[in-house]
Amino acid sequence: MKKVKIYITLKEGVLDPQGKAVQTSLNTLGFNEVQEARVGKYMELLVEDNADVEAKIEEMCSKLLANPVIEDYSYTIEEGILQ
Amino acid sequence: MKKVKIYITLKEGVLDPQGKAVQTSLNTLGFNEVQEARVGKYMELLVEDNADVEAKIEEMCSKLLANPVIEDYSYTIEEGILQ
């Protein structure tokens, strides 16, 4: 088993109203040192061992998990997870 | 400036219907090697340099960003981001 951690973020320049709301809320709560907030998605997948996990993950991200028009993604693969 | 990356995940044992939907969709698309998917949130904050950034981030997470009843959070702090 491999554990794959996927990080999906909005591309630079794409408006992020959810991030803006988080920033405003933090400022309202008194955390005035927060200058910017951007919100993305984080996913953990448990994937069977397979020769080409990386290619598969690329395909999953571009086909389903991220919207390549407005989002970037990155991932890390952890080997040898016992299940 | 410091860049803070925050990862919010559902606690072990908490039902994750969104993750289940992602897993089912991936399986339907032919990615049968995906055994489990869990979905969380990922945030990037740009924070002014400050002596106790870590304490502030802990407070932000527990007060606003995460729901400590059902969610866990972790974060990394990157120093010296130019703005």
mmCIF file of C-alpha atoms in Angstrom:
data_model
loop_
_atom_site.group_PDB
_atom_site.id
_atom_site.type_symbol
_atom_site.label_atom_id
_atom_site.label_comp_id
_atom_site.label_asym_id
_atom_site.label_seq_id
_atom_site.Cartn_x
_atom_site.Cartn_y
_atom_site.Cartn_z
ATOM 1 C CA MET A 1 0.000 0.000 0.000
ATOM 2 C CA LYS A 2 1.079 3.524 -0.705
ATOM 3 C CA LYS A 3 -0.286 6.635 0.917
ATOM 4 C CA VAL A 4 -0.619 9.527 -1.493
ATOM 5 C CA LYS A 5 -1.077 13.063 -0.198
ATOM 6 C CA ILE A 6 -2.488 15.467 -2.756
ATOM 7 C CA TYR A 7 -2.525 19.241 -2.388
ATOM 8 C CA ILE A 8 -4.787 21.231 -4.674
ATOM 9 C CA THR A 9 -4.506 25.011 -4.753
ATOM 10 C CA LEU A 10 -6.029 27.748 -6.843
ATOM 11 C CA LYS A 11 -3.614 29.160 -9.394
ATOM 12 C CA GLU A 12 -1.894 32.436 -8.689
ATOM 13 C CA GLY A 13 -4.207 35.217 -9.856
ATOM 14 C CA VAL A 14 -7.438 33.272 -9.527
ATOM 15 C CA LEU A 15 -9.825 34.983 -7.121
ATOM 16 C CA ASP A 16 -10.316 33.069 -3.874
ATOM 17 C CA PRO A 17 -13.426 34.337 -2.053
ATOM 18 C CA GLN A 18 -13.218 31.554 0.535
ATOM 19 C CA GLY A 19 -9.649 32.548 1.354
ATOM 20 C CA LYS A 20 -10.692 36.184 1.555
ATOM 21 C CA ALA A 21 -13.462 35.241 3.992
ATOM 22 C CA VAL A 22 -10.975 33.327 6.142
ATOM 23 C CA GLN A 23 -8.620 36.299 6.160
ATOM 24 C CA THR A 24 -11.393 38.731 7.104
ATOM 25 C CA SER A 25 -12.606 36.419 9.871
ATOM 26 C CA LEU A 26 -9.090 36.025 11.280
ATOM 27 C CA ASN A 27 -8.569 39.799 11.195
ATOM 28 C CA THR A 28 -11.938 40.321 12.915
ATOM 29 C CA LEU A 29 -10.887 37.879 15.643
ATOM 30 C CA GLY A 30 -7.826 40.039 16.258
ATOM 31 C CA PHE A 31 -5.233 38.186 14.200
ATOM 32 C CA ASN A 32 -4.192 41.307 12.338
ATOM 33 C CA GLU A 33 -0.838 39.817 11.299
ATOM 34 C CA VAL A 34 -2.565 37.666 8.663
ATOM 35 C CA GLN A 35 -2.000 39.397 5.317
ATOM 36 C CA GLU A 36 -3.399 36.820 2.963
ATOM 37 C CA ALA A 37 -5.182 33.488 3.096
ATOM 38 C CA ARG A 38 -5.763 31.021 0.283
ATOM 39 C CA VAL A 39 -7.839 27.896 0.720
ATOM 40 C CA GLY A 40 -7.261 24.658 -1.150
ATOM 41 C CA LYS A 41 -8.015 20.980 -0.861
ATOM 42 C CA TYR A 42 -6.038 18.203 0.710
ATOM 43 C CA MET A 43 -6.641 14.542 -0.028
ATOM 44 C CA GLU A 44 -5.166 11.326 1.249
ATOM 45 C CA LEU A 45 -5.502 8.264 -0.930
ATOM 46 C CA LEU A 46 -4.589 4.698 -0.012
ATOM 47 C CA VAL A 47 -3.424 3.068 -3.231
ATOM 48 C CA GLU A 48 -2.394 -0.529 -3.948
ATOM 49 C CA ASP A 49 1.256 -1.052 -4.835
ATOM 50 C CA ASN A 50 1.681 -0.719 -8.519
ATOM 51 C CA ALA A 51 4.550 -0.063 -10.880
ATOM 52 C CA ASP A 52 3.279 3.248 -12.193
ATOM 53 C CA VAL A 53 1.552 4.858 -9.227
ATOM 54 C CA GLU A 54 2.939 8.263 -10.132
ATOM 55 C CA ALA A 55 1.485 8.167 -13.663
ATOM 56 C CA LYS A 56 -1.861 7.023 -12.258
ATOM 57 C CA ILE A 57 -1.931 9.837 -9.706
ATOM 58 C CA GLU A 58 -1.137 12.391 -12.431
ATOM 59 C CA GLU A 59 -4.052 11.027 -14.420
ATOM 60 C CA MET A 60 -6.431 11.064 -11.420
ATOM 61 C CA CYS A 61 -5.521 14.664 -10.600
ATOM 62 C CA SER A 62 -5.951 15.979 -14.137
ATOM 63 C CA LYS A 63 -9.103 13.973 -14.873
ATOM 64 C CA LEU A 64 -11.089 14.217 -11.663
ATOM 65 C CA LEU A 65 -9.498 15.678 -8.571
ATOM 66 C CA ALA A 66 -8.313 19.074 -9.788
ATOM 67 C CA ASN A 67 -9.604 21.488 -12.380
ATOM 68 C CA PRO A 68 -6.476 22.188 -14.432
ATOM 69 C CA VAL A 69 -7.927 25.432 -15.771
ATOM 70 C CA ILE A 70 -7.882 27.180 -12.410
ATOM 71 C CA GLU A 71 -6.077 24.808 -10.049
ATOM 72 C CA ASP A 72 -2.563 23.512 -9.519
ATOM 73 C CA TYR A 73 -1.812 20.261 -7.778
ATOM 74 C CA SER A 74 1.134 18.572 -6.171
ATOM 75 C CA TYR A 75 1.483 15.288 -4.330
ATOM 76 C CA THR A 76 3.784 13.160 -2.252
ATOM 77 C CA ILE A 77 3.839 9.365 -2.258
ATOM 78 C CA GLU A 78 4.692 7.462 0.922
ATOM 79 C CA GLU A 79 5.817 3.891 0.401
ATOM 80 C CA GLY A 80 5.122 0.825 2.470
ATOM 81 C CA ILE A 81 1.974 1.663 4.381
ATOM 82 C CA LEU A 82 0.624 -1.417 6.145
ATOM 83 C CA GLN A 83 -3.073 -2.029 5.916
ATOM 84 C CA MET B 1 6.709 37.485 6.209
ATOM 85 C CA LYS B 2 6.137 33.865 6.998
ATOM 86 C CA LYS B 3 4.167 31.429 4.903
ATOM 87 C CA VAL B 4 2.123 29.015 6.977
ATOM 88 C CA LYS B 5 0.718 25.855 5.414
ATOM 89 C CA ILE B 6 -2.138 24.329 7.356
ATOM 90 C CA TYR B 7 -3.513 20.838 6.786
ATOM 91 C CA ILE B 8 -6.905 20.003 8.266
ATOM 92 C CA THR B 9 -8.115 16.412 8.210
ATOM 93 C CA LEU B 10 -11.073 14.593 9.648
ATOM 94 C CA LYS B 11 -10.176 12.508 12.674
ATOM 95 C CA GLU B 12 -9.717 8.797 12.268
ATOM 96 C CA GLY B 13 -13.126 7.164 12.599
ATOM 97 C CA VAL B 14 -15.175 10.187 11.534
ATOM 98 C CA LEU B 15 -17.293 9.379 8.482
ATOM 99 C CA ASP B 16 -16.102 11.156 5.342
ATOM 100 C CA PRO B 17 -18.858 11.084 2.685
ATOM 101 C CA GLN B 18 -16.902 13.422 0.406
ATOM 102 C CA GLY B 19 -13.910 11.099 0.520
ATOM 103 C CA LYS B 20 -16.167 8.125 -0.136
ATOM 104 C CA ALA B 21 -17.594 9.914 -3.188
ATOM 105 C CA VAL B 22 -14.077 10.632 -4.470
ATOM 106 C CA GLN B 23 -13.119 6.978 -4.011
ATOM 107 C CA THR B 24 -16.243 5.736 -5.811
ATOM 108 C CA SER B 25 -15.697 8.175 -8.674
ATOM 109 C CA LEU B 26 -12.060 7.123 -9.059
ATOM 110 C CA ASN B 27 -13.061 3.445 -9.045
ATOM 111 C CA THR B 28 -15.767 4.143 -11.639
ATOM 112 C CA LEU B 29 -13.167 5.855 -13.830
ATOM 113 C CA GLY B 30 -11.123 2.648 -13.730
ATOM 114 C CA PHE B 31 -8.699 3.495 -10.932
ATOM 115 C CA ASN B 32 -9.460 0.317 -9.027
ATOM 116 C CA GLU B 33 -6.229 0.475 -7.059
ATOM 117 C CA VAL B 34 -7.627 3.264 -4.869
ATOM 118 C CA GLN B 35 -8.690 1.634 -1.601
ATOM 119 C CA GLU B 36 -9.581 4.681 0.426
ATOM 120 C CA ALA B 37 -9.835 8.424 0.008
ATOM 121 C CA ARG B 38 -10.166 11.079 2.701
ATOM 122 C CA VAL B 39 -10.692 14.730 1.903
ATOM 123 C CA GLY B 40 -9.441 17.583 4.018
ATOM 124 C CA LYS B 41 -8.617 21.249 3.730
ATOM 125 C CA TYR B 42 -5.379 22.958 2.919
ATOM 126 C CA MET B 43 -4.707 26.619 3.664
ATOM 127 C CA GLU B 44 -1.832 28.952 3.020
ATOM 128 C CA LEU B 45 -1.536 32.025 5.188
ATOM 129 C CA LEU B 46 0.862 34.908 4.749
ATOM 130 C CA VAL B 47 1.668 36.145 8.234
ATOM 131 C CA GLU B 48 3.746 39.097 9.411
ATOM 132 C CA ASP B 49 6.920 38.233 11.265
ATOM 133 C CA ASN B 50 6.184 37.970 14.916
ATOM 134 C CA ALA B 51 7.811 36.397 17.921
ATOM 135 C CA ASP B 52 5.079 33.906 18.649
ATOM 136 C CA VAL B 53 3.742 32.911 15.230
ATOM 137 C CA GLU B 54 3.429 29.292 16.306
ATOM 138 C CA ALA B 55 1.231 30.132 19.311
ATOM 139 C CA LYS B 56 -0.919 32.391 17.113
ATOM 140 C CA ILE B 57 -1.359 29.674 14.496
ATOM 141 C CA GLU B 58 -2.373 27.163 17.178
ATOM 142 C CA GLU B 59 -4.970 29.654 18.378
ATOM 143 C CA MET B 60 -6.277 30.365 14.846
ATOM 144 C CA CYS B 61 -6.629 26.664 14.124
ATOM 145 C CA SER B 62 -8.450 25.803 17.318
ATOM 146 C CA LYS B 63 -10.675 28.918 17.294
ATOM 147 C CA LEU B 64 -11.660 29.254 13.656
ATOM 148 C CA LEU B 65 -9.977 27.130 11.037
ATOM 149 C CA ALA B 66 -10.557 23.621 12.350
ATOM 150 C CA ASN B 67 -13.329 22.034 14.358
ATOM 151 C CA PRO B 68 -11.391 20.308 17.140
ATOM 152 C CA VAL B 69 -14.286 17.938 17.862
ATOM 153 C CA ILE B 70 -13.987 16.131 14.535
ATOM 154 C CA GLU B 71 -10.863 17.486 12.897
ATOM 155 C CA ASP B 72 -7.119 17.302 13.391
ATOM 156 C CA TYR B 73 -4.732 19.919 12.110
ATOM 157 C CA SER B 74 -1.051 20.263 11.453
ATOM 158 C CA TYR B 75 1.017 23.053 9.964
ATOM 159 C CA THR B 76 4.416 24.020 8.699
ATOM 160 C CA ILE B 77 5.924 27.497 8.926
ATOM 161 C CA GLU B 78 8.268 28.750 6.216
ATOM 162 C CA GLU B 79 10.489 31.641 7.194
ATOM 163 C CA GLY B 80 11.619 34.627 5.209
ATOM 164 C CA ILE B 81 9.032 34.960 2.469
ATOM 165 C CA LEU B 82 9.497 38.222 0.567
ATOM 166 C CA GLN B 83 6.403 40.225 -0.209
#
